[in-house]
Coordinates of C-alpha atoms in Angstrom, one line a residue:
Chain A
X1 CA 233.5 103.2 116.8
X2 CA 233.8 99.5 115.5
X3 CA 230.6 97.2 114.9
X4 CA 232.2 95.4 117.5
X5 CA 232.6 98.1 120.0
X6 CA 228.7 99.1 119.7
X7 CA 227.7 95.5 119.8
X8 CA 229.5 95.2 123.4
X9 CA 227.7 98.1 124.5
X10 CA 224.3 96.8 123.4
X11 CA 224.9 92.8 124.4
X12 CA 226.3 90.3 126.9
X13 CA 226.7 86.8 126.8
X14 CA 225.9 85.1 129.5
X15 CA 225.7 81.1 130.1
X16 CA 222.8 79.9 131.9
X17 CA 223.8 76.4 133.6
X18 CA 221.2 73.5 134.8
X19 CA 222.0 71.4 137.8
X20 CA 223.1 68.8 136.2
X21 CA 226.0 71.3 135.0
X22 CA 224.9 71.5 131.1
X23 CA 225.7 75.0 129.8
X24 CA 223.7 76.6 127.2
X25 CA 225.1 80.4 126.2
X26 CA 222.5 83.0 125.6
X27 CA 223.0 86.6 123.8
X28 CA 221.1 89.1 125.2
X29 CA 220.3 93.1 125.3
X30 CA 221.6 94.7 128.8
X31 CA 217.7 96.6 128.6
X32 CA 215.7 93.4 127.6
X33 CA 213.8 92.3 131.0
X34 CA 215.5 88.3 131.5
X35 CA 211.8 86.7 131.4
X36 CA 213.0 86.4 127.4
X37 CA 216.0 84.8 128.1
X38 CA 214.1 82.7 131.0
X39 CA 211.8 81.5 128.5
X40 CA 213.9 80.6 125.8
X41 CA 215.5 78.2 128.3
X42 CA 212.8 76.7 129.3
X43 CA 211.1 76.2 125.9
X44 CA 214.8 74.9 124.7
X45 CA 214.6 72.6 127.8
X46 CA 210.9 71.5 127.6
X47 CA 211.0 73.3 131.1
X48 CA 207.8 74.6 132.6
X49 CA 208.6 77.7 133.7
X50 CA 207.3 77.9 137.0
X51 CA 209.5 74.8 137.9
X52 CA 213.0 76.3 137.0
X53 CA 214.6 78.6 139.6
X54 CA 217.0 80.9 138.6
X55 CA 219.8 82.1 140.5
X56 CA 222.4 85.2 140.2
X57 CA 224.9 86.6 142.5
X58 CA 223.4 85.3 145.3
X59 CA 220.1 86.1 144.3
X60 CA 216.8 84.3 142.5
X61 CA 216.3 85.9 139.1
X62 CA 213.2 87.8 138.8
X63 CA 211.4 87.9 134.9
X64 CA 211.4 91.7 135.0
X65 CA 215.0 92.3 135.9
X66 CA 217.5 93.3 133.7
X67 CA 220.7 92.4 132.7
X68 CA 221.9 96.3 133.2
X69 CA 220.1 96.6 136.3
X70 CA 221.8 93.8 137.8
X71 CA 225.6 94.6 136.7
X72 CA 226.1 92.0 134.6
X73 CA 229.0 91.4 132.8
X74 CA 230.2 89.0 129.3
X75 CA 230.7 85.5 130.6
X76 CA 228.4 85.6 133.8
X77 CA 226.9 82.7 134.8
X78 CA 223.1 82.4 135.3
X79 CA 222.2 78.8 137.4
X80 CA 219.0 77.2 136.7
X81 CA 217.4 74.3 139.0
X82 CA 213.7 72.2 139.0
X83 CA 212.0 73.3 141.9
X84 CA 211.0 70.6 143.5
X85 CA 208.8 70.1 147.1
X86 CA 209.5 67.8 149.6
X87 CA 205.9 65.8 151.1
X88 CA 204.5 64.2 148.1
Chain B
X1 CA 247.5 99.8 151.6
X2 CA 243.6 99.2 152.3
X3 CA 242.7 99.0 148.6
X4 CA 244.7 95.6 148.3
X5 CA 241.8 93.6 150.4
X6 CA 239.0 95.8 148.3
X7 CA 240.2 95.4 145.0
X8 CA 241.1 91.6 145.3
X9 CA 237.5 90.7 146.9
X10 CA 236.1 92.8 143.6
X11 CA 238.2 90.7 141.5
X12 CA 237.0 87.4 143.3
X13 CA 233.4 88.8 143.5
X14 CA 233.6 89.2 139.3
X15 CA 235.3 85.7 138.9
X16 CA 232.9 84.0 141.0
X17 CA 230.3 85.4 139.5
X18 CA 231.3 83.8 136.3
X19 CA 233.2 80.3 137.5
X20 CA 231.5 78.4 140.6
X21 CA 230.5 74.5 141.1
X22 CA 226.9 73.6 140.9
X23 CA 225.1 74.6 143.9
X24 CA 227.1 77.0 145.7
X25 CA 226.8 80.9 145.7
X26 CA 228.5 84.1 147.4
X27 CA 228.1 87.2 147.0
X28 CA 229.4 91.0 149.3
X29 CA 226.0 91.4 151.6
X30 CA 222.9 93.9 149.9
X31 CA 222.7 96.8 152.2
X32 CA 219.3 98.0 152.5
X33 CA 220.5 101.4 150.6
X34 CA 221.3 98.8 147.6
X35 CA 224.9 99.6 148.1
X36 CA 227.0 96.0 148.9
X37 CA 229.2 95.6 151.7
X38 CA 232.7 94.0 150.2
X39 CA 233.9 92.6 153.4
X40 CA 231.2 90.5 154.3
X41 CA 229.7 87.7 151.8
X42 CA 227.3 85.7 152.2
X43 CA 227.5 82.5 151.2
X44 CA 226.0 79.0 150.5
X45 CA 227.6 75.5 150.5
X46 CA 225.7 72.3 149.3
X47 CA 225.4 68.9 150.7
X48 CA 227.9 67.0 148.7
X49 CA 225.7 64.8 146.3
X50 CA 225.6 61.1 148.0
X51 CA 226.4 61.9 151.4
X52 CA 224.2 62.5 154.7
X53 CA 224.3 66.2 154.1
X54 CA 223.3 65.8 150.5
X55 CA 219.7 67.9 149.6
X56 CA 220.7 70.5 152.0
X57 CA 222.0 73.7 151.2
X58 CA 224.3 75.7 154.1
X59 CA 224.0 79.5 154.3
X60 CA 227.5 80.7 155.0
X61 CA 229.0 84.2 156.3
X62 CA 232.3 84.9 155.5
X63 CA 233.9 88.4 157.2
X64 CA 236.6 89.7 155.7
X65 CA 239.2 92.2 157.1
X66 CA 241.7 95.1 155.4
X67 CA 244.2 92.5 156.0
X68 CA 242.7 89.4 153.2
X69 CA 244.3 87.7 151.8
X70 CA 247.2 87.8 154.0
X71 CA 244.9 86.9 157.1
X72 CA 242.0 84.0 156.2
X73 CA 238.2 85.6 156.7
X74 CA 236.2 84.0 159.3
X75 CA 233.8 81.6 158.1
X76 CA 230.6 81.4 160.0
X77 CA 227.6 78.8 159.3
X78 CA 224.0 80.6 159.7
X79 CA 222.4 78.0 161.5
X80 CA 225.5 76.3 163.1
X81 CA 225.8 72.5 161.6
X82 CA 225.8 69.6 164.0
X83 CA 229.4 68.6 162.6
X84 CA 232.1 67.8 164.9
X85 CA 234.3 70.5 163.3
X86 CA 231.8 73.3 164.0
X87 CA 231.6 75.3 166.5
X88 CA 227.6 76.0 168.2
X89 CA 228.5 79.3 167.1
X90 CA 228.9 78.5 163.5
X91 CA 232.2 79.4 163.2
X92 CA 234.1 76.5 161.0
X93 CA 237.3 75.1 162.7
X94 CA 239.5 74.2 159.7
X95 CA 243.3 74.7 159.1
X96 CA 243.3 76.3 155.5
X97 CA 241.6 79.3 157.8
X98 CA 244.1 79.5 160.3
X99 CA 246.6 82.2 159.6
X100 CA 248.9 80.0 161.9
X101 CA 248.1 76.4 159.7
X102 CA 247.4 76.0 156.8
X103 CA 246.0 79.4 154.8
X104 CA 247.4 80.7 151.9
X105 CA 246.5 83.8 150.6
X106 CA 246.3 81.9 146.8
X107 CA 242.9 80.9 148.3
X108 CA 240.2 82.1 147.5
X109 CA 235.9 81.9 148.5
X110 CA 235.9 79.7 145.5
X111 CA 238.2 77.0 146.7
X112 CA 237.5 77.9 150.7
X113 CA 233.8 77.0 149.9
X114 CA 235.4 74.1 148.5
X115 CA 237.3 72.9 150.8
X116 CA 234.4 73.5 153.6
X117 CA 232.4 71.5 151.8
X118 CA 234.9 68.3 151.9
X119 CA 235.3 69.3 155.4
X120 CA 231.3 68.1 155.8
X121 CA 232.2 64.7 154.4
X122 CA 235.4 64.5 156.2
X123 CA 235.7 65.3 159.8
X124 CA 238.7 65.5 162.0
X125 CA 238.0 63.6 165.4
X126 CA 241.0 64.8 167.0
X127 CA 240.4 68.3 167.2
X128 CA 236.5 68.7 168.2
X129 CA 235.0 72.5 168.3
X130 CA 231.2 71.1 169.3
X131 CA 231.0 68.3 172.0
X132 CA 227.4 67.1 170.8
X133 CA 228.3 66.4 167.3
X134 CA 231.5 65.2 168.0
X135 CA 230.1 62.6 170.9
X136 CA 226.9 61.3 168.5
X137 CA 229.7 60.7 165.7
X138 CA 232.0 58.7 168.0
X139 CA 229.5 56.8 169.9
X140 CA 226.3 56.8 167.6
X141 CA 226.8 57.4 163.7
X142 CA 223.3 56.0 162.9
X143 CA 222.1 59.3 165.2
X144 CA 224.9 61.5 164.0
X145 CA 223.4 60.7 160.5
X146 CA 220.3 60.6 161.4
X147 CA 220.6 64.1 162.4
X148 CA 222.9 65.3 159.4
X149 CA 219.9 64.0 157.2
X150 CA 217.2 65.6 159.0
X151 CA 219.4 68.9 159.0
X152 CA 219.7 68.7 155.4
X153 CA 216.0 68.5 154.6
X154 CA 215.5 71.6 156.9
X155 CA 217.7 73.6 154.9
X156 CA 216.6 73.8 151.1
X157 CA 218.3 75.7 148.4
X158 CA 217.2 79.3 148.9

């Protein structure tokens, strides 16, 4: 077996877009729980993490799933929003 | 034969989840045995940025049958949208999802989210499916918006 072929076992890459539709591509381990990734975007961002919403197939991201546990795949996309709260 | 509809909603299911416009989403319904069912989706269409339905974001249901794509799915709102072009159902009432009109089986949920959500923005008059909507838009568009706004606010992203 190649480098290659153990690294695809291992890692994904995965894009994590905002709302505004800026992409920013993220390697991670299919056993790492996402809250890594999540924070990395936010600290890259200057995003407080409680603010960003993260969305996945149809569902919100939670910091202790993982990439294996949901089925990801190379080149899915993660979307990121600002929660924000209408009545202020 | 039955495997075509299956394999081509995996393939859309896979290339959705990697290629979709800002604020929409779809994906086969979760059973509660974690298992997902392929033929029905659920769905979510957002208020097209500057218009009355902007904010809001639509749940969807889209039911598929062992004929897709050569028969359209049928395309439900969950609450129904007080559009002229929906029916009090839910149930959307657009040619590219009549197998008579205008579908095509070279759609797919990607572009019928699409054009759904243009549909929001553009209504047809002449062919009404819900006689409120359609009667406020005629004869009251400051109400028919006024509603469409207040809609919108009720129905955040999930």
């Amino acid at each position: 077996m190649t480098d290659t072929a153990t690294d695809k076992t291992v890692h994904l890459n995965v894009k994590v877009r905002s709302a505004t539709g800026e992409e920013v591509y993220f390697k991670i381990k299919k056993n790492t729980a996402l809250k890594k990734l999540m924070d990395a975007y936010c600290t890259r961002e200057n995003l407080i993490p409680a603010s960003v919403r993260f969305m996945f197939d149809g569902n919100r991201l939670k910091p202790t799933d993982t990439p294996e546990k949901l089925d990801m795949e190379d080149g899915d996309m993660i979307d990121a929003s600002v929660e924000q709260t209408g009545g202020y | 034969m039955s495997g075509i509809a299956r394999t081509r909603l995996m393939n859309e299911h896979k290339a959705f989840r990697k290629d979709h416009k800002v604020g929409f989403y779809g994906s086969p319904e979760k059973r509660e045995d974690g298992t997902s069912d392929l033929f029905k989706w659920i769905c979510g269409i957002p208020g097209p940025i500057g218009s009355i339905w902007e904010g809001g974001s639509y749940r969807l249901i889209m039911e598929f049958t062992e004929d897709y794509p050569s028969k359209p799915p049928k395309c439900k709102f969950t609450p129904t949208l007080p559009h002229p072009n929906i029916y009090p159902s839910g149930t959307v009432c657009l040619s590219i999802l009549n197998e008579d009109k205008d579908w095509r089986p070279s759609l797919s949920v990607k572009t019928i989210l699409e054009g759904i959500q243009d549909l929001l923005v553009h209504p047809n008059i002449s062919d009404p499916a819900q006689r409120a909507a359609f009667d406020t838009y005629r004869d009251n568009y400051e109400e028919y918006e006024r509603t469409a706004r207040l809609f919108a606010s009720q129905n955040p992203p999930p």
